[in-house]
Amino acid sequence: MSDDIKKDKKTEELETSEWLYSLDYVLQNSGPERVVELLHQLQIRAHKSGVHVPFSANTPYINTISKEKQPPFPGDREIERRIKSLIRWIAMAMVVKANKQEGSVGGHISTYASAATLYEIGFNHFFRGKGDGYEGDQIYFQGHASPGIYARAFLEGRITKEQLLNFRRDLKPEGGLTSYPHPFLMPNFWEFPTVSMGLGPLMAIYQARFNRYLEDRGMKKPGGKVWAFLGDGETDEPESLGAITLASREKLDNLIFVINCNLQRLDGPVRGNGKIIQELEAIFRGAGWHVIKAIWGEDWESLLDKDVDGKLVKRMGEVVDGEYQKYSVEGGAYIRKNFFGKDPDLLKMVEKMTDEQLFKMKRGGHDPEKVYAAFKSAVDYVGKPIVILAKTIKGYGLGESGEGKNVTHQQKKLNEDEMREFRSRFGIPIADEDILTNPFYKPDEDSQEIKYLKERRKQLGGFVPSRKTDVRPIKTPPESLFEEFYKGTEGREVSTTMVFVRILAKLLKDKEIGKLVVPIVPDEARTFGMEALFRQVGIYSHAGQLYDPVDKDSLLYYKEAKDGQILEEGINEAGSMSSFIAAGTAYNTHGINMIPFFIYYSMFGMQRVGDLVWAAGDIGAKGFMLGGTAGRTTLNGEGLQHQDGHSHLLAYPVPNLVTYDPAFAYELAIIIRDGIKRMYEDQEHIFYYITLMNENYAMPEMPKGAEKGILKGMYKFHASDKKSLKLKAQLFGSGTILNEVLKAAKILEDDYRVACDVWSVTSYKELRRDALEAERFNLLNPTAKQKESYIEKMLAKEDGVFVASSDYVKALPDSVSKWFPRRLYSLGTDGFGRSETREALRDFFEVDAKHIVFATLTALFKEGKIQDKALDKAAKELGINPNKRNPMNS
Amino acid sequence: MATEFKLPELGENIESADVASVLVKEGDTVKKDQAIIEIETDKATIEVPSTIEGTITKLFVKSGDKVKVGSVVMIVDEGGTTEVKVENKNVAKKEK
Ligand SMILES: Cc1ncc(C[n+]2csc(CCOP(=O)(O)OP(=O)(O)O)c2C)c(N)n1
Ligand SMILES: [Mg+2]
């Protein structure tokens, strides 16, 4: 080294220590805020002079809460450790036992093993129950950590030994424990279905937001936190992170994410070549969250105390996750050589420690005091949502049989030796001979452990998770509110969407239930003509309205208000659906029967957020999903990715989703009124999907006695009075296509002498479910009095051919055709949509009046009722092209 | 004092609308924010609330009319409230 360089280096070192000294001085004399201000000023000065400070949203790879700032631990560490050990053991044993039975049923050990301290600190010190005077927390438990949650409930006396033995055996008559959190299967226990990864964090954000909404509208007392526990691998789901800016924008400091960073997912490392904690820190800080990292345990922090020159922090920061994972597998000698061995000063730091001591140094997420400090600081934090990034080891405590191994996620079988080792490591008082046969050890009721654990839960407001399902029913609004719709529009042309908005506006005004209604819309209010509601009830905004809207002077101005009622979610169907779920489950989270009406572009519902719809079914969400601009040929012009002709088919699998495709105002009114009655007065656990169209036509008056049929799925709208005609057809139509059917009926009667009865089919799904019910009964009870489906009852005496048409795929009518007394011919809109006029589209998809007429004539021909010549003539008259290309595959 | 109530600015790009129904009649007392008429655009039905209080002395619209933004819907006498109440009673009597 030349003298010059040496001298420069010396000057630089001097300069550095002067600056550092100044900083220490300011910190001591004026405090941290002044330091921040000075650094900010320095940054501005540098920026102005063209020095570009590289951007980093990261802080060093050490705990956010320093040892000095750590609050004293209020619990009894020894008892809590013993409780946690028992839970670890029971959780492991229940999975192992479940898989020793014949037909192994699976389960996970290593997830809970890594998360045990995170949960136990929560249970003993933070999670609020719903006891008297408590608002209660909503806790989204990581799905595959459920064995640990069951194990704790066993110690709490809420779950029996038999149930533990029936883990993943839902069908055991004495009751089983469901694999993951499924409120549908354990309605008094689980509150939130989380196991479809990504949905938990997304729903949690909207739950926290909905809690605020209720508070701002004066419908709920302030208080309560929303906790979402997620895996680090889970954060790769776009749903996990996609809505985090909503949480910061709305300043949801009632929301706490706890990400268990065990560095592994199912197949291997989450970020072998990087650092998941740093990556997540940058994402969340960038999005405006408060980030708390709990990376290192007590022993590591003692080492950090000796790290005067920052070499240890630097080393901690440069090692990648794949390597950290290896430390958890290889042992102390490996850590000494590969972590500390990079620098003689680091080696010196640990020279007095044995390899075993090195190996046992804990990560932050396994150190109760670090976890407590992080949780405490999170619940006290004001103004931002909080995320805790806790570093752990996957399969912690499994030792050779799984700790940190790439295969650990699927570890579900331990042999007797491995179990014995686990038992000894955690000091479980179980004799060798009981290990396999009777592993579910529970201390006496008056043992320190059980007394402590129960007392803690009592102090915190009762056991969690638990779910109350009894709420007071509400009264269905009176018929008078809906009557105007039964009368028809006397020639005025309106769409079912307009009718819906009018029903909604009236419901919002209703004295009894108006305030319970929650309109949810993803940036389509104007599409559906809902802008009048902006002014009527306001758009919810926690901040109120800080600006003068451009349209302030007009009647329908864009009104945002702190007590606004509409949830305007922006272009965000997944978020809207999550709001729907939060509102639709308020009956058990908050004991309030909120009634969500989520209206959206029908194309972007079932196929876009289908998994959330499934979760809504599991959780028992109530309310109405309204697919607007529905119908492949009714929404014209918008083309292939907008025109929906299949959402009704996609809604088939959801068992408790009731669906309708109504054509007329009165049908819609009857359906909505009945829906409110069934969900909120009779308290059925169902929810609704109804399609709405934007085609305007005169709404007829309700035929006498139609109500029952509307709800059952079909009714005769019009009976032919042409008694003298020999030919007969029964025509079925749904939605707007019912109008085409009516036109076809007229043509058939006038021009082809076919008498036509016209039926409105409001729901193929309802018809099918009813028929399946009867069929199943008959199959299982062949000698009993056989049941008849509604379809069979209605059609038994009807003559003629059957032709069904709708704006949806042919699979819908086909799904009920076997219960028709004769063959059913289906017309529908299979294929990709097109930008075109309605007329052209209905011709293209062969669902217009002329195709319905021709299909009917063809059906009559097949039945031998008319001659081929007559058919040829009709084809010409109607303009049917038999060589037309098939919309299904063109 | 007689005041004209005009069809207010409805929303951006809406210049006129059809009257779907009239919710008041001459002689009625109206309050601020009370719905006067219901109008229909091609997509929505909108209730138009009154911005003034008093007794309707003249009503210019009926169901089915097309009304332009800014055109007069009704004239309201904004006299003292007691007077209005008396007036109201008289109306009721007349109707019997
Ligand atoms: C949407 C979805 N895809 C896949 C799975 C299957 N799965 C369950 S757990 C898991 C790995 C979880 O890793 P991580 O989130 O890191 O959780 P950990 O067990 O490590 O705490 C996977 C892929 C799932 N449950 N949901
Ligand atoms: Mg993981």
Coordinates of C-alpha atoms in Angstrom, one line a residue, chain A residues 492 494 498 502 509 526-529 531-532 535 550-551 553-556 696, chain B residues 8-12 14 20 33 38 40-49:
Chain A
R492 CA -92.3 1.5 -19.5
V494 CA -86.6 -0.9 -17.9
M498 CA -82.6 -0.8 -12.9
R502 CA -84.6 0.5 -7.2
K509 CA -84.5 3.6 3.2
R526 CA -72.3 4.0 -13.0
T527 CA -72.4 1.0 -15.2
F528 CA -75.4 -0.2 -13.1
G529 CA -77.0 3.2 -12.7
E531 CA -74.9 6.9 -8.9
A532 CA -78.1 8.1 -7.2
R535 CA -75.8 10.9 -2.6
V550 CA -65.8 18.2 -9.4
D551 CA -69.5 17.4 -9.6
D553 CA -73.1 21.1 -7.7
S554 CA -75.0 18.3 -9.2
L555 CA -77.5 16.1 -7.5
L556 CA -75.7 12.9 -8.0
N696 CA -84.6 -2.6 -21.3
Chain B
P8 CA -81.1 20.6 -10.5
E9 CA -78.0 19.6 -12.3
L10 CA -78.3 15.8 -12.1
G11 CA -74.9 14.5 -13.0
E12 CA -72.2 15.0 -15.5
I14 CA -77.2 14.3 -18.0
A20 CA -91.4 8.5 -13.8
D33 CA -84.6 17.0 1.2
E38 CA -88.8 10.5 -9.6
E40 CA -85.6 8.2 -15.1
T41 CA -82.5 8.3 -17.3
D42 CA -81.8 5.3 -19.6
K43 CA -80.0 3.6 -16.8
A44 CA -81.4 4.7 -13.4
T45 CA -84.3 6.1 -11.5
I46 CA -83.5 9.0 -9.4
E47 CA -85.5 10.8 -6.7
V48 CA -85.1 14.5 -6.8
P49 CA -85.3 16.1 -3.4

